[in-house]
CSV table of C-alpha atoms and ligand atoms in Angstrom, one decimal:
chain,number,residue,atom,x,y,z
A,278,MET,CA,0.2,0.0,0.1
A,279,ASN,CA,1.4,3.6,-1.1
A,280,VAL,CA,1.5,5.7,1.7
A,281,GLU,CA,0.6,8.7,-0.5
A,282,ALA,CA,-2.5,7.0,-1.8
A,283,HIS,CA,-4.4,7.1,1.5
A,284,ALA,CA,-2.7,10.2,3.1
A,285,GLU,CA,-5.4,12.5,1.8
A,286,LYS,CA,-8.9,11.0,2.1
A,287,LEU,CA,-10.1,8.5,4.9
A,288,ALA,CA,-11.6,5.3,3.6
A,289,ILE,CA,-14.8,6.3,5.3
A,290,ASP,CA,-15.1,9.4,2.9
A,291,GLY,CA,-14.3,7.3,-0.2
A,292,GLY,CA,-10.4,6.9,0.0
A,293,VAL,CA,-8.2,4.0,-0.1
A,294,PRO,CA,-8.3,1.9,3.0
A,295,VAL,CA,-5.2,1.0,4.6
A,296,ARG,CA,-5.8,-2.7,4.2
A,297,THR,CA,-8.3,-5.1,2.9
A,298,GLU,CA,-7.5,-8.3,4.9
A,299,PRO,CA,-9.3,-8.7,8.3
A,300,LEU,CA,-6.8,-9.2,11.0
A,301,PRO,CA,-6.5,-12.4,12.5
A,302,TRP,CA,-8.7,-13.7,15.4
A,303,GLU,CA,-8.0,-12.6,18.8
A,304,LEU,CA,-8.2,-15.8,21.0
A,305,PRO,CA,-4.5,-15.7,22.0
A,306,GLY,CA,-4.0,-19.4,22.9
A,307,SER,CA,-6.0,-20.9,20.0
A,308,HIS,CA,-3.2,-19.8,17.4
A,309,TRP,CA,-0.7,-22.1,19.5
A,310,ILE,CA,-3.0,-25.5,19.6
A,311,GLY,CA,-1.0,-28.1,18.0
A,312,GLN,CA,1.0,-31.6,18.5
A,313,GLU,CA,1.4,-31.1,22.1
A,314,GLU,CA,-2.2,-30.6,23.1
A,315,LEU,CA,-3.1,-33.3,20.7
A,316,ASP,CA,-0.5,-35.8,22.3
A,317,ASN,CA,-1.9,-35.0,25.7
A,318,ILE,CA,-5.5,-35.4,24.7
A,319,THR,CA,-4.7,-38.7,22.9
A,320,GLN,CA,-3.4,-40.1,26.1
A,321,VAL,CA,-6.4,-39.2,28.0
A,322,ILE,CA,-8.5,-40.7,25.3
A,323,LYS,CA,-6.5,-43.9,24.7
A,324,GLY,CA,-6.5,-44.2,28.7
A,325,ARG,CA,-10.3,-44.1,28.6
A,326,SER,CA,-9.9,-41.8,31.8
A,327,PRO,CA,-11.4,-38.2,31.3
A,328,PHE,CA,-12.5,-37.9,34.8
A,329,ARG,CA,-9.7,-36.7,37.0
A,330,TYR,CA,-10.3,-38.5,40.2
A,331,TYR,CA,-10.3,-42.3,39.2
A,332,GLY,CA,-10.5,-44.3,35.9
A,333,PRO,CA,-8.8,-47.4,34.1
A,334,GLN,CA,-5.7,-45.5,33.2
A,335,LEU,CA,-5.5,-42.0,34.7
A,336,GLY,CA,-3.1,-39.6,33.1
A,337,HIS,CA,-2.9,-37.2,36.0
A,338,MET,CA,-3.3,-34.3,33.7
A,339,VAL,CA,-5.1,-32.3,36.1
A,340,ASP,CA,-2.8,-32.9,38.9
A,341,ARG,CA,0.2,-32.3,36.8
A,342,LEU,CA,-1.3,-28.8,35.6
A,343,GLU,CA,-2.1,-28.0,39.3
A,344,ASP,CA,1.4,-28.7,40.1
A,345,ALA,CA,3.0,-26.6,37.2
A,346,PHE,CA,0.7,-23.8,37.9
A,347,SER,CA,1.3,-23.6,41.7
A,348,LYS,CA,5.1,-23.7,41.2
A,349,ARG,CA,4.8,-20.7,38.4
A,350,ILE,CA,2.6,-18.5,40.7
A,351,GLY,CA,4.6,-19.6,43.7
A,352,ARG,CA,1.6,-20.6,45.5
A,353,LYS,CA,1.0,-23.6,47.9
A,354,TYR,CA,-2.4,-24.8,46.3
A,355,ALA,CA,-3.6,-24.8,42.9
A,356,LEU,CA,-7.0,-26.2,42.1
A,357,GLY,CA,-8.3,-26.9,38.6
A,358,MET,CA,-11.7,-25.8,37.8
A,359,GLY,CA,-14.4,-26.1,35.3
A,360,SER,CA,-14.5,-22.2,34.7
A,361,GLY,CA,-13.3,-18.9,35.8
A,362,THR,CA,-17.1,-18.4,37.0
A,363,GLY,CA,-17.2,-21.3,39.3
A,364,ALA,CA,-13.5,-20.4,40.7
A,365,LEU,CA,-14.9,-17.1,41.7
A,366,LEU,CA,-17.8,-18.7,43.3
A,367,ALA,CA,-15.6,-21.3,45.2
A,368,ALA,CA,-13.2,-18.4,46.2
A,369,PHE,CA,-15.9,-16.5,47.9
A,370,GLY,CA,-17.4,-19.3,49.3
A,371,ALA,CA,-14.2,-20.5,50.9
A,372,LEU,CA,-13.7,-17.0,52.3
A,373,GLY,CA,-17.5,-17.3,53.9
A,374,VAL,CA,-18.6,-14.3,52.1
A,375,GLY,CA,-22.3,-14.2,52.7
A,376,PRO,CA,-25.5,-12.0,53.7
A,377,GLY,CA,-24.6,-9.1,55.8
A,378,ASP,CA,-21.3,-8.7,53.9
A,379,GLU,CA,-20.2,-6.5,50.9
A,380,VAL,CA,-17.6,-7.1,48.5
A,381,LEU,CA,-15.9,-4.4,46.8
A,382,LEU,CA,-15.4,-4.7,43.0
A,383,PRO,CA,-14.2,-2.2,40.0
A,384,GLY,CA,-17.1,-1.2,37.9
A,385,TYR,CA,-14.9,-2.3,34.8
A,386,LEU,CA,-15.2,-6.1,35.1
A,387,TRP,CA,-17.0,-9.3,33.8
A,388,VAL,CA,-20.4,-10.4,34.8
A,389,SER,CA,-18.9,-13.3,36.8
A,390,CYS,CA,-17.5,-11.1,39.2
A,391,ILE,CA,-20.8,-9.7,40.3
A,392,SER,CA,-22.8,-13.0,40.0
A,393,ALA,CA,-20.4,-14.9,42.4
A,394,ILE,CA,-20.9,-12.4,45.3
A,395,VAL,CA,-24.6,-12.2,44.6
A,396,ARG,CA,-25.3,-16.0,44.5
A,397,LEU,CA,-23.8,-16.1,48.0
A,398,GLY,CA,-25.9,-13.7,49.2
A,399,ALA,CA,-23.5,-10.7,49.7
A,400,ILE,CA,-23.8,-7.3,48.3
A,401,PRO,CA,-21.3,-6.1,45.5
A,402,ARG,CA,-20.3,-2.5,46.3
A,403,LEU,CA,-19.0,-0.7,43.4
A,404,VAL,CA,-15.6,1.1,43.2
A,405,ASP,CA,-14.4,3.5,40.5
A,406,ILE,CA,-11.7,2.8,38.2
A,407,ASP,CA,-8.8,5.2,37.1
A,408,ASP,CA,-6.6,5.6,34.2
A,409,THR,CA,-5.2,2.0,34.6
A,410,PHE,CA,-8.7,0.9,33.7
A,411,CYS,CA,-8.7,-1.2,37.4
A,412,MET,CA,-9.6,-0.1,40.6
A,413,SER,CA,-8.5,3.2,41.9
A,414,PRO,CA,-6.7,3.3,45.2
A,415,LYS,CA,-8.4,6.5,46.2
A,416,ASP,CA,-12.1,5.3,45.5
A,417,LEU,CA,-11.5,2.0,47.3
A,418,GLN,CA,-10.2,3.9,50.5
A,419,ARG,CA,-13.2,6.1,50.1
A,420,LYS,CA,-15.7,3.2,49.7
A,421,ILE,CA,-14.4,0.6,52.7
A,422,GLY,CA,-17.2,0.6,55.3
A,423,PRO,CA,-18.6,-1.6,58.1
A,424,HIS,CA,-19.8,-4.3,56.1
A,425,SER,CA,-16.7,-4.5,53.7
A,426,LYS,CA,-15.3,-8.0,54.1
A,427,ALA,CA,-13.5,-8.7,50.9
A,428,VAL,CA,-12.3,-6.7,47.8
A,429,LEU,CA,-11.9,-8.2,44.2
A,430,PHE,CA,-8.9,-6.9,42.2
A,431,VAL,CA,-10.1,-7.6,38.3
A,432,HIS,CA,-6.9,-7.4,36.4
A,433,MET,CA,-8.7,-6.3,33.4
A,434,SER,CA,-7.7,-6.5,29.7
A,435,GLY,CA,-4.2,-8.0,30.4
A,436,ALA,CA,-2.8,-6.1,33.3
A,437,PRO,CA,-3.1,-5.2,37.2
A,438,GLY,CA,-3.5,-1.9,38.3
A,439,ASP,CA,-1.7,-0.1,41.2
A,440,LEU,CA,-1.5,-3.4,42.9
A,441,GLY,CA,0.8,-2.1,45.4
A,442,ALA,CA,-1.3,0.9,46.8
A,443,LEU,CA,-4.4,-1.3,46.3
A,444,VAL,CA,-3.2,-4.2,48.4
A,445,LYS,CA,-1.7,-1.9,50.9
A,446,ILE,CA,-5.2,-0.2,51.4
A,447,ALA,CA,-7.2,-3.6,51.7
A,448,ARG,CA,-4.5,-5.0,54.2
A,449,ASP,CA,-4.7,-2.1,56.4
A,450,ALA,CA,-8.6,-2.4,56.6
A,451,GLY,CA,-8.6,-6.0,57.3
A,452,LEU,CA,-10.1,-6.9,53.9
A,453,LYS,CA,-9.9,-10.2,52.4
A,454,ILE,CA,-8.5,-10.0,48.9
A,455,VAL,CA,-9.3,-12.0,45.9
A,456,GLU,CA,-7.6,-11.6,42.5
A,457,ASP,CA,-9.5,-12.0,39.5
A,458,CYS,CA,-6.5,-13.0,36.6
A,459,ALA,CA,-9.0,-14.1,34.2
A,460,GLN,CA,-7.8,-11.7,31.7
A,461,ALA,CA,-4.1,-11.5,32.6
A,462,ASN,CA,-2.9,-14.8,32.9
A,463,GLY,CA,1.1,-14.6,32.7
A,464,ALA,CA,1.1,-10.9,33.6
A,465,ARG,CA,3.4,-9.7,36.4
A,466,TYR,CA,3.5,-6.6,38.7
A,467,GLN,CA,6.9,-5.5,39.9
A,468,GLY,CA,8.4,-9.0,38.9
A,469,ARG,CA,5.7,-10.9,40.9
A,470,PRO,CA,3.1,-12.9,38.7
A,471,VAL,CA,-0.5,-11.7,39.1
A,472,GLY,CA,-2.4,-14.4,41.5
A,473,SER,CA,0.4,-14.2,44.1
A,474,PHE,CA,-0.8,-11.1,45.7
A,475,GLY,CA,-4.2,-11.9,47.4
A,476,ASP,CA,-5.6,-14.5,49.9
A,477,VAL,CA,-6.8,-16.5,46.9
A,478,ALA,CA,-6.7,-15.8,43.0
A,479,ILE,CA,-8.7,-17.3,39.9
A,480,PHE,CA,-7.8,-17.7,36.3
A,481,SER,CA,-9.9,-18.8,33.4
A,482,PHE,CA,-9.1,-20.8,30.5
A,483,GLN,CA,-12.0,-20.0,28.2
A,484,LEU,CA,-11.2,-19.5,24.5
A,485,ASN,CA,-10.8,-15.6,24.9
A,486,LYS,CA,-7.9,-16.1,27.4
A,487,ASN,CA,-4.2,-15.8,27.2
A,488,MET,CA,-4.1,-19.5,27.3
A,489,THR,CA,-7.1,-21.8,26.4
A,490,SER,CA,-8.8,-25.2,27.2
A,491,GLY,CA,-12.0,-24.0,25.8
A,492,GLU,CA,-13.4,-24.2,29.3
A,493,GLY,CA,-11.6,-24.3,32.4
A,494,GLY,CA,-9.8,-22.2,35.2
A,495,MET,CA,-7.6,-22.4,38.3
A,496,LEU,CA,-8.0,-21.3,41.8
A,497,VAL,CA,-4.6,-20.5,43.9
A,498,CYS,CA,-3.9,-20.0,47.6
A,499,ASP,CA,-1.5,-20.6,50.7
A,500,ASP,CA,-3.6,-21.2,53.4
A,501,GLU,CA,-4.8,-25.1,53.9
A,502,HIS,CA,-8.1,-24.5,55.2
A,503,LEU,CA,-9.2,-22.0,52.3
A,504,TYR,CA,-8.0,-24.6,49.8
A,505,LYS,CA,-9.9,-27.2,51.5
A,506,ARG,CA,-13.2,-25.3,51.6
A,507,ALA,CA,-12.5,-24.2,48.1
A,508,PHE,CA,-12.0,-27.9,47.3
A,509,ALA,CA,-15.4,-29.4,48.7
A,510,ILE,CA,-17.2,-26.3,47.1
A,511,HIS,CA,-15.9,-26.9,43.8
A,512,ASP,CA,-16.7,-30.5,43.9
A,513,MET,CA,-19.9,-31.9,45.7
A,514,GLY,CA,-19.4,-30.4,49.1
A,515,TYR,CA,-16.9,-33.0,50.7
A,516,ALA,CA,-13.3,-33.9,50.7
A,517,ARG,CA,-12.0,-37.0,48.5
A,518,ASN,CA,-9.9,-39.8,49.8
A,519,ASP,CA,-6.9,-41.4,48.4
A,520,GLU,CA,-8.6,-43.2,46.2
A,521,GLY,CA,-10.4,-40.2,44.8
A,522,ARG,CA,-13.9,-41.2,46.3
A,523,LEU,CA,-16.0,-38.6,48.3
A,524,ASP,CA,-15.3,-38.5,52.0
A,525,PRO,CA,-18.0,-36.9,54.1
A,526,ALA,CA,-16.6,-37.8,57.3
A,527,ASP,CA,-14.6,-34.4,58.1
A,528,SER,CA,-17.4,-32.2,59.6
A,529,ASN,CA,-15.1,-29.1,58.6
A,530,TYR,CA,-15.6,-29.8,55.3
A,531,GLN,CA,-19.4,-30.7,54.9
A,532,LEU,CA,-20.4,-28.0,52.4
A,533,TRP,CA,-22.2,-27.2,49.2
A,534,GLY,CA,-20.7,-28.3,46.1
A,535,ILE,CA,-21.2,-26.1,42.8
A,536,GLY,CA,-20.1,-29.4,40.3
A,537,CYS,CA,-17.0,-27.4,38.9
A,538,ARG,CA,-14.3,-29.8,38.7
A,539,MET,CA,-12.0,-29.6,35.8
A,540,SER,CA,-12.1,-32.9,33.4
A,541,GLU,CA,-9.0,-34.6,32.4
A,542,LEU,CA,-9.4,-33.5,28.7
A,543,ALA,CA,-9.3,-29.9,29.8
A,544,GLY,CA,-6.4,-30.5,32.0
A,545,ALA,CA,-4.6,-32.0,29.1
A,546,MET,CA,-5.2,-29.0,26.7
A,547,ALA,CA,-4.4,-26.7,29.7
A,548,LEU,CA,-1.0,-28.4,30.6
A,549,ALA,CA,0.1,-28.1,27.0
A,550,GLN,CA,-0.8,-24.5,26.6
A,551,LEU,CA,0.7,-23.6,29.8
A,552,ASP,CA,4.2,-24.3,28.6
A,553,LYS,CA,3.3,-21.9,25.8
A,554,LEU,CA,1.9,-18.9,27.8
A,555,ASP,CA,4.9,-16.7,28.1
A,556,LYS,CA,5.5,-17.1,24.3
A,557,ILE,CA,1.7,-16.2,23.7
A,558,THR,CA,2.1,-13.2,26.0
A,559,GLY,CA,5.4,-12.1,24.8
A,560,ALA,CA,4.0,-12.1,21.1
A,561,MET,CA,1.1,-9.9,22.3
A,562,ARG,CA,3.3,-7.6,24.4
A,563,SER,CA,5.7,-7.0,21.7
A,564,ALA,CA,3.3,-6.2,19.2
A,565,LYS,CA,1.2,-4.1,21.3
A,566,TRP,CA,4.1,-1.9,22.5
A,567,ALA,CA,5.4,-1.6,19.2
A,568,ILE,CA,2.0,0.0,18.1
A,569,ARG,CA,1.7,2.1,21.2
A,570,GLU,CA,5.4,3.4,20.9
A,571,GLN,CA,4.5,4.2,17.4
A,572,LEU,CA,1.6,6.3,18.1
A,573,ALA,CA,2.7,7.9,21.4
A,574,THR,CA,3.3,11.3,19.8
A,575,ILE,CA,-0.4,11.8,18.6
A,576,PRO,CA,-1.7,14.5,20.7
A,577,GLY,CA,-5.2,13.7,21.9
A,578,LEU,CA,-4.8,10.1,22.0
A,579,GLN,CA,-4.4,9.0,25.5
A,580,PHE,CA,-3.1,5.3,26.2
A,581,ARG,CA,-4.3,3.5,29.1
A,582,ARG,CA,-1.8,3.8,32.0
A,583,ILE,CA,0.0,0.2,32.6
A,584,ALA,CA,1.2,0.3,36.0
A,585,ASP,CA,4.1,-2.0,35.2
A,586,PRO,CA,4.5,-2.2,31.3
A,587,GLU,CA,7.2,-4.9,31.5
A,588,GLY,CA,4.6,-7.1,33.3
A,589,ASP,CA,2.0,-6.5,30.6
A,590,SER,CA,0.4,-9.7,29.1
A,591,GLY,CA,-0.7,-7.7,26.3
A,592,PRO,CA,-3.7,-8.8,24.7
A,593,PHE,CA,-5.6,-5.3,24.4
A,594,LEU,CA,-4.7,-1.9,23.6
A,595,ILE,CA,-6.8,0.8,24.9
A,596,CYS,CA,-6.8,4.3,24.1
A,597,THR,CA,-9.1,7.0,25.1
A,598,LEU,CA,-10.4,10.2,22.9
A,599,GLU,CA,-11.4,13.7,24.0
A,600,SER,CA,-15.0,13.0,23.5
A,601,PRO,CA,-17.8,10.2,23.0
A,602,ASP,CA,-18.3,11.5,19.6
A,603,LEU,CA,-15.0,11.6,18.5
A,604,CYS,CA,-14.5,8.1,20.0
A,605,LYS,CA,-17.3,7.0,17.9
A,606,ARG,CA,-16.3,8.6,14.7
A,607,PHE,CA,-12.6,7.5,15.3
A,608,ALA,CA,-13.5,3.9,15.6
A,609,GLU,CA,-15.8,4.0,12.4
A,610,ALA,CA,-12.9,5.4,10.5
A,611,LEU,CA,-10.7,2.7,11.8
A,612,HIS,CA,-13.1,0.1,10.6
A,613,ALA,CA,-13.3,1.7,7.2
A,614,GLU,CA,-9.4,1.5,7.1
A,615,GLY,CA,-9.8,-2.2,7.4
A,616,ILE,CA,-8.9,-2.5,11.1
A,617,VAL,CA,-11.5,-4.8,11.5
A,618,GLY,CA,-11.4,-8.7,12.7
A,619,GLN,CA,-12.7,-11.9,10.8
A,620,THR,CA,-16.5,-12.3,10.5
A,621,GLY,CA,-17.7,-13.2,14.4
A,622,SER,CA,-14.6,-11.8,16.2
A,623,MET,CA,-13.9,-8.6,17.8
A,624,ALA,CA,-11.2,-6.6,16.8
A,625,CYS,CA,-11.6,-2.7,17.2
A,626,VAL,CA,-14.4,-2.1,19.5
A,627,PRO,CA,-15.6,1.4,20.9
A,628,MET,CA,-15.8,0.5,24.5
A,629,GLU,CA,-19.1,1.7,24.9
A,630,SER,CA,-20.2,-1.4,23.3
A,631,TRP,CA,-18.1,-3.6,25.2
A,632,GLY,CA,-21.2,-5.4,26.8
A,633,LEU,CA,-21.0,-6.9,30.3
A,634,HIS,CA,-17.7,-5.7,31.2
A,635,TRP,CA,-19.4,-2.5,32.4
A,636,HIS,CA,-21.3,-2.3,35.6
A,637,PHE,CA,-24.3,-0.3,34.1
A,638,ASN,CA,-24.7,-2.9,31.5
A,639,ASN,CA,-25.3,-5.7,33.9
A,640,GLN,CA,-29.3,-5.6,34.2
A,641,SER,CA,-29.5,-7.9,36.7
A,642,LEU,CA,-27.3,-5.7,38.9
A,643,VAL,CA,-28.8,-2.5,38.2
A,644,GLN,CA,-32.5,-4.0,38.5
A,645,ARG,CA,-31.4,-5.9,41.5
A,646,ARG,CA,-32.7,-9.4,40.1
A,647,SER,CA,-33.3,-12.1,42.1
A,648,GLN,CA,-33.6,-15.8,41.1
A,649,SER,CA,-36.5,-16.4,43.5
A,650,VAL,CA,-39.8,-14.5,44.1
A,651,SER,CA,-38.3,-13.6,47.6
A,652,GLY,CA,-36.0,-11.0,46.0
A,653,TRP,CA,-33.1,-12.6,47.8
A,654,PRO,CA,-30.5,-11.6,48.5
A,655,TRP,CA,-31.5,-8.0,48.1
A,656,SER,CA,-34.5,-8.5,50.5
A,657,ASP,CA,-32.3,-10.2,53.1
A,658,PRO,CA,-32.7,-8.4,56.5
A,659,ALA,CA,-28.9,-8.8,56.6
A,660,ASN,CA,-28.6,-6.6,53.6
A,661,ALA,CA,-30.5,-3.9,54.4
A,662,PHE,CA,-27.4,-1.6,54.8
A,663,ALA,CA,-27.3,-1.6,50.9
A,664,ALA,CA,-30.6,-0.3,50.3
A,665,ASP,CA,-29.5,2.9,48.7
A,666,TYR,CA,-26.7,1.6,46.7
A,667,ASP,CA,-26.8,2.5,43.2
A,668,TYR,CA,-25.5,0.3,40.0
A,669,ALA,CA,-26.9,2.4,37.1
A,670,ARG,CA,-24.7,4.4,34.9
A,671,GLY,CA,-23.6,7.6,36.4
A,672,THR,CA,-22.7,5.7,39.7
A,673,LEU,CA,-19.1,5.8,38.8
A,674,PRO,CA,-17.7,9.0,37.3
A,675,ALA,CA,-14.5,7.9,36.2
A,676,CYS,CA,-15.6,4.5,34.9
A,677,ASP,CA,-18.7,5.6,33.0
A,678,ASP,CA,-16.8,8.2,31.4
A,679,LEU,CA,-13.9,6.1,30.0
A,680,ALA,CA,-16.5,3.6,28.7
A,681,SER,CA,-17.8,6.4,26.4
A,682,ARG,CA,-14.6,7.7,25.0
A,683,SER,CA,-12.3,4.7,24.6
A,684,ILE,CA,-11.3,2.2,22.0
A,685,LEU,CA,-10.0,-1.2,22.3
A,686,LEU,CA,-8.1,-2.9,19.8
A,687,THR,CA,-7.6,-6.8,20.5
A,688,ILE,CA,-4.0,-7.9,19.8
A,689,ALA,CA,-3.8,-11.2,18.2
A,690,SER,CA,-0.8,-13.4,19.5
A,691,CYS,CA,-0.1,-14.0,15.6
A,692,LEU,CA,0.1,-10.4,14.3
A,693,THR,CA,2.6,-10.0,11.6
A,694,GLY,CA,5.0,-7.1,11.2
A,695,LYS,CA,2.6,-5.9,8.2
A,696,ASP,CA,-0.2,-6.1,10.4
A,697,VAL,CA,1.2,-4.1,13.1
A,698,GLU,CA,2.5,-1.6,10.6
A,699,ASP,CA,-1.3,-1.4,9.0
A,700,ILE,CA,-2.5,-0.9,12.4
A,701,VAL,CA,-0.1,2.1,13.1
A,702,MET,CA,-0.7,3.6,9.7
A,703,ALA,CA,-4.6,3.3,10.2
A,704,TYR,CA,-4.7,5.2,13.3
A,705,ARG,CA,-2.3,7.8,12.2
A,706,LYS,CA,-4.0,8.3,9.2
A,707,VAL,CA,-7.6,8.7,11.1
A,708,ALA,CA,-5.8,11.0,13.9
A,709,ASP,CA,-4.5,13.3,11.1
A,710,ALA,CA,-8.1,13.7,9.7
A,711,LEU,CA,-9.9,13.9,12.6
A,712,MET,CA,-8.0,15.6,15.4
B,174,LIG,C1,-12.7,-10.9,34.4
B,174,LIG,C2,-13.0,-12.1,34.1
B,174,LIG,N1,-13.6,-13.0,35.3
B,174,LIG,C3,-14.0,-14.0,35.2
B,174,LIG,C4,-14.4,-14.7,33.8
B,174,LIG,C5,-15.1,-16.2,33.8
B,174,LIG,O1,-14.3,-16.9,33.1
B,174,LIG,P1,-15.3,-18.4,32.7
B,174,LIG,O2,-15.4,-17.8,31.3
B,174,LIG,O3,-13.9,-19.1,32.5
B,174,LIG,O4,-16.1,-18.7,33.4
B,174,LIG,C6,-14.0,-13.9,32.5
B,174,LIG,C7,-13.9,-14.5,31.4
B,174,LIG,O5,-15.0,-14.8,30.9
B,174,LIG,C8,-13.6,-12.8,33.0
B,174,LIG,O6,-13.0,-11.7,31.9
């Protein structure tokens, strides 16, 4: 593509687009699925043992995954899960969160963060975000109250926020800390892996995540009692004995299970992917920062602040424009320049339309929905303290403003040099014309 040919007129106005080939699918881990995953899966199938706790010829895929994962994060315990959503439910359940408690969480999140709290009968308490797109330490300090039991740090879009300050505030207030690392597997903060900062942390291996087994997740912690509670909850509510059979004898672990065990098939895939995680995040990080650095001098294009750029896992590039109108026009112009994904994928999204990632789009929260006619947990007398909590748009000034003015570009883990060049060229061209 000749630079001169599209320097004058935007494609949206009839000019020549920067590119016509869609960008590759996002889905970081999926590009790297290969022989290693196939070999592990084949072993499970040939052994006719897809259940992790017993079978004719168990391959111990989930055991091996847990072992590698706990070592990598530097935690005593790792527990394979059927999903990240289930892992959140087990984490808060293990901490004993329930009616009368509130859990602080950021307004930029995923629906599962809210549902885990509400399902346990507790109250979500929204905290604003800042330019890291993660929880604001200042607002956390302001929102902590007498009912605050725990805080959920959600390391959104590939990287944590100001984790040092956030952890200190939470610890000083005596709060339990849960880290949601679903979107930031492989990220680090000041040299330490995410997942090593809280009392308990969760990961997801769903298809959009940095490594994948299609469905799956992980819970990590150091405390044995917490681990045993999480174990019972993720399974059938009880411990298991050395033969892998349910063991209801110990009265400390007679709880209620959610049936969220990890299968050997998911474990087999995740085990192979874990070996590739650093390559996957390394590829995304270097493509993303190459783009960022080349666009850094454009005035009016404000990039998300990454608290520790070296530890960024890299799957998303977020920039913020001066106004919602400009943001919308900028995104439309980028699309016309060919900054789009394959059919069915997401590449370049005005964050306004980033769905259930924003608190105000979660109608079950905004409308305080209940699954029973009783209206529980909102109607629980123990939760009366939260009667005037508001979840609608406008509740969190910084969060709701950033949602309306930001564009998110997904960074595929297989972007070529040419893809990177085209992305830079398209952003520059659109910025030249619109700003
Ligand atoms: C921040 C966050 N938390 C939790 C989850 C839930 O993970 P899963 O889809 O594995 O249930 C996701 C992803 O979907 C997520 O993005």
